[in-house]
PDB file of C-alpha atoms in Angstrom:
ATOM      1  CA  MET A   1     -22.734 -12.857 -17.194  1.00  0.00           C
ATOM      2  CA  LEU A   2     -20.981 -10.593 -14.692  1.00  0.00           C
ATOM      3  CA  LYS A   3     -17.781  -8.987 -16.025  1.00  0.00           C
ATOM      4  CA  ILE A   4     -15.342  -7.807 -13.351  1.00  0.00           C
ATOM      5  CA  LEU A   5     -12.101  -5.933 -13.862  1.00  0.00           C
ATOM      6  CA  HIS A   6      -9.806  -6.592 -10.910  1.00  0.00           C
ATOM      7  CA  THR A   7      -6.595  -4.649 -10.375  1.00  0.00           C
ATOM      8  CA  ALA A   8      -4.273  -3.823  -7.508  1.00  0.00           C
ATOM      9  CA  ASP A   9      -0.885  -2.340  -6.696  1.00  0.00           C
ATOM     10  CA  ILE A  10      -1.005   0.567  -9.116  1.00  0.00           C
ATOM     11  CA  HIS A  11       1.068   2.682  -6.689  1.00  0.00           C
ATOM     12  CA  LEU A  12       0.349   6.143  -8.102  1.00  0.00           C
ATOM     13  CA  GLY A  13       2.892   8.609  -6.743  1.00  0.00           C
ATOM     14  CA  THR A  14       5.780   6.184  -6.300  1.00  0.00           C
ATOM     15  CA  LYS A  15       8.989   8.208  -5.880  1.00  0.00           C
ATOM     16  CA  PHE A  16      11.331   5.921  -7.879  1.00  0.00           C
ATOM     17  CA  SER A  17      14.245   7.739  -6.221  1.00  0.00           C
ATOM     18  CA  GLY A  18      16.721   5.121  -7.458  1.00  0.00           C
ATOM     19  CA  LEU A  19      15.939   5.968 -11.082  1.00  0.00           C
ATOM     20  CA  GLY A  20      17.409   9.455 -10.969  1.00  0.00           C
ATOM     21  CA  ASN A  21      16.246  11.626 -13.859  1.00  0.00           C
ATOM     22  CA  LYS A  22      14.072   8.784 -15.190  1.00  0.00           C
ATOM     23  CA  SER A  23      11.816   8.832 -12.117  1.00  0.00           C
ATOM     24  CA  ASN A  24       9.427  11.406 -13.638  1.00  0.00           C
ATOM     25  CA  LEU A  25       9.037   9.288 -16.752  1.00  0.00           C
ATOM     26  CA  GLN A  26       8.242   6.208 -14.678  1.00  0.00           C
ATOM     27  CA  ARG A  27       5.649   8.126 -12.612  1.00  0.00           C
ATOM     28  CA  GLU A  28       3.993   9.218 -15.864  1.00  0.00           C
ATOM     29  CA  GLN A  29       3.984   5.598 -17.012  1.00  0.00           C
ATOM     30  CA  LEU A  30       2.034   4.659 -13.864  1.00  0.00           C
ATOM     31  CA  ARG A  31      -0.501   7.397 -14.587  1.00  0.00           C
ATOM     32  CA  THR A  32      -0.822   6.216 -18.194  1.00  0.00           C
ATOM     33  CA  THR A  33      -1.220   2.616 -17.080  1.00  0.00           C
ATOM     34  CA  PHE A  34      -4.022   3.606 -14.705  1.00  0.00           C
ATOM     35  CA  LYS A  35      -5.797   5.435 -17.535  1.00  0.00           C
ATOM     36  CA  ASN A  36      -5.365   2.366 -19.737  1.00  0.00           C
ATOM     37  CA  VAL A  37      -6.908   0.141 -17.058  1.00  0.00           C
ATOM     38  CA  ILE A  38      -9.958   2.418 -16.894  1.00  0.00           C
ATOM     39  CA  ALA A  39     -10.200   2.546 -20.702  1.00  0.00           C
ATOM     40  CA  THR A  40     -10.067  -1.251 -20.803  1.00  0.00           C
ATOM     41  CA  ALA A  41     -12.905  -1.455 -18.282  1.00  0.00           C
ATOM     42  CA  ILE A  42     -15.021   0.837 -20.446  1.00  0.00           C
ATOM     43  CA  ASN A  43     -14.095  -0.812 -23.750  1.00  0.00           C
ATOM     44  CA  GLU A  44     -14.788  -4.293 -22.397  1.00  0.00           C
ATOM     45  CA  GLY A  45     -18.111  -3.221 -20.885  1.00  0.00           C
ATOM     46  CA  VAL A  46     -17.351  -4.524 -17.419  1.00  0.00           C
ATOM     47  CA  ASN A  47     -20.013  -4.452 -14.735  1.00  0.00           C
ATOM     48  CA  ILE A  48     -17.690  -3.425 -11.914  1.00  0.00           C
ATOM     49  CA  VAL A  49     -14.094  -2.396 -11.245  1.00  0.00           C
ATOM     50  CA  LEU A  50     -12.404  -3.776  -8.131  1.00  0.00           C
ATOM     51  CA  ILE A  51      -9.219  -2.132  -6.864  1.00  0.00           C
ATOM     52  CA  ALA A  52      -7.734  -4.401  -4.214  1.00  0.00           C
ATOM     53  CA  GLY A  53      -5.170  -2.240  -2.489  1.00  0.00           C
ATOM     54  CA  ASP A  54      -2.448   0.314  -3.113  1.00  0.00           C
ATOM     55  CA  LEU A  55      -4.014   2.551  -5.711  1.00  0.00           C
ATOM     56  CA  PHE A  56      -1.625   5.109  -4.211  1.00  0.00           C
ATOM     57  CA  ASP A  57       1.939   4.457  -3.095  1.00  0.00           C
ATOM     58  CA  ALA A  58       1.513   6.665  -0.018  1.00  0.00           C
ATOM     59  CA  ASN A  59      -1.140   8.729   1.710  1.00  0.00           C
ATOM     60  CA  GLN A  60       0.612  11.980   0.684  1.00  0.00           C
ATOM     61  CA  GLN A  61      -0.138  12.612  -2.987  1.00  0.00           C
ATOM     62  CA  PRO A  62       0.242  15.500  -5.396  1.00  0.00           C
ATOM     63  CA  GLN A  63      -3.070  17.059  -6.370  1.00  0.00           C
ATOM     64  CA  ARG A  64      -2.608  15.890  -9.962  1.00  0.00           C
ATOM     65  CA  ASN A  65      -2.859  12.244  -8.853  1.00  0.00           C
ATOM     66  CA  ILE A  66      -5.987  12.938  -6.835  1.00  0.00           C
ATOM     67  CA  ASP A  67      -7.505  14.786  -9.799  1.00  0.00           C
ATOM     68  CA  LEU A  68      -6.559  11.926 -12.133  1.00  0.00           C
ATOM     69  CA  VAL A  69      -8.310   9.332  -9.985  1.00  0.00           C
ATOM     70  CA  ILE A  70     -11.466  11.437  -9.681  1.00  0.00           C
ATOM     71  CA  GLU A  71     -11.450  12.119 -13.435  1.00  0.00           C
ATOM     72  CA  GLN A  72     -11.063   8.440 -14.283  1.00  0.00           C
ATOM     73  CA  PHE A  73     -13.738   7.345 -11.818  1.00  0.00           C
ATOM     74  CA  HIS A  74     -16.076   9.898 -13.425  1.00  0.00           C
ATOM     75  CA  LEU A  75     -15.451   8.271 -16.812  1.00  0.00           C
ATOM     76  CA  LEU A  76     -16.588   4.982 -15.287  1.00  0.00           C
ATOM     77  CA  LYS A  77     -19.627   6.684 -13.758  1.00  0.00           C
ATOM     78  CA  GLU A  78     -20.665   7.950 -17.202  1.00  0.00           C
ATOM     79  CA  LYS A  79     -20.848   4.288 -18.256  1.00  0.00           C
ATOM     80  CA  ASN A  80     -22.654   3.253 -15.037  1.00  0.00           C
ATOM     81  CA  ILE A  81     -19.660   1.219 -13.861  1.00  0.00           C
ATOM     82  CA  PRO A  82     -19.252   1.130 -10.075  1.00  0.00           C
ATOM     83  CA  VAL A  83     -15.837   1.038  -8.418  1.00  0.00           C
ATOM     84  CA  CYS A  84     -15.073  -0.905  -5.243  1.00  0.00           C
ATOM     85  CA  LEU A  85     -11.780  -0.006  -3.600  1.00  0.00           C
ATOM     86  CA  VAL A  86      -9.930  -1.543  -0.677  1.00  0.00           C
ATOM     87  CA  PRO A  87      -7.042   0.469   0.792  1.00  0.00           C
ATOM     88  CA  GLY A  88      -3.742  -1.396   0.860  1.00  0.00           C
ATOM     89  CA  THR A  89      -0.579  -1.374   2.926  1.00  0.00           C
ATOM     90  CA  HIS A  90       0.789   1.737   1.194  1.00  0.00           C
ATOM     91  CA  ASP A  91      -2.463   3.758   1.257  1.00  0.00           C
ATOM     92  CA  SER A  92      -3.876   2.283   4.446  1.00  0.00           C
ATOM     93  CA  PHE A  93      -7.042   3.580   6.065  1.00  0.00           C
ATOM     94  CA  ASP A  94      -5.492   5.055   9.196  1.00  0.00           C
ATOM     95  CA  SER A  95      -5.663   8.505  10.793  1.00  0.00           C
ATOM     96  CA  SER A  96      -3.530  10.024   8.004  1.00  0.00           C
ATOM     97  CA  SER A  97      -5.275   8.173   5.178  1.00  0.00           C
ATOM     98  CA  ILE A  98      -5.700   9.882   1.841  1.00  0.00           C
ATOM     99  CA  TYR A  99      -9.199   8.412   1.899  1.00  0.00           C
ATOM    100  CA  ARG A 100      -9.941  10.500   5.014  1.00  0.00           C
ATOM    101  CA  LYS A 101      -8.295  13.659   3.637  1.00  0.00           C
ATOM    102  CA  VAL A 102     -10.063  13.546   0.264  1.00  0.00           C
ATOM    103  CA  ASP A 103     -13.783  12.793   0.020  1.00  0.00           C
ATOM    104  CA  PHE A 104     -13.460  10.462  -2.951  1.00  0.00           C
ATOM    105  CA  GLU A 105     -16.860   8.867  -2.280  1.00  0.00           C
ATOM    106  CA  GLY A 106     -18.497  12.297  -2.127  1.00  0.00           C
ATOM    107  CA  LYS A 107     -16.870  13.323  -5.395  1.00  0.00           C
ATOM    108  CA  CYS A 108     -17.450   9.957  -7.113  1.00  0.00           C
ATOM    109  CA  SER A 109     -20.912   8.573  -6.401  1.00  0.00           C
ATOM    110  CA  ASN A 110     -20.027   5.308  -8.161  1.00  0.00           C
ATOM    111  CA  LEU A 111     -17.218   4.604  -5.652  1.00  0.00           C
ATOM    112  CA  LYS A 112     -17.413   2.481  -2.507  1.00  0.00           C
ATOM    113  CA  ILE A 113     -14.333   2.314  -0.277  1.00  0.00           C
ATOM    114  CA  PHE A 114     -14.248  -0.737   1.974  1.00  0.00           C
ATOM    115  CA  THR A 115     -12.449  -0.187   5.275  1.00  0.00           C
TER     116      THR A 115
END
């Protein structure tokens, strides 16, 4: 049986400007949630992870979010779990795309970005 973990709309890097001094806490919650999704994929022994849009909230991201994604995808690679990712409306694959600026596929051989 094929086990698929499907997720979308994680929105790493969301500003949460309306939250004032709680915005940093909420951004950390997003990062923690993403790590929990990856841990669930590993713990459940899924065959593939599908990310269907908006992993990032915008194409401009702090390096720590880029590093987090690469680190988490490497954890999946260690368990031979491929990742299929489709850019969304917030991290679209245009001329300023984060997926053009950062060679995620080169850094994560288990990743395929569909454009």
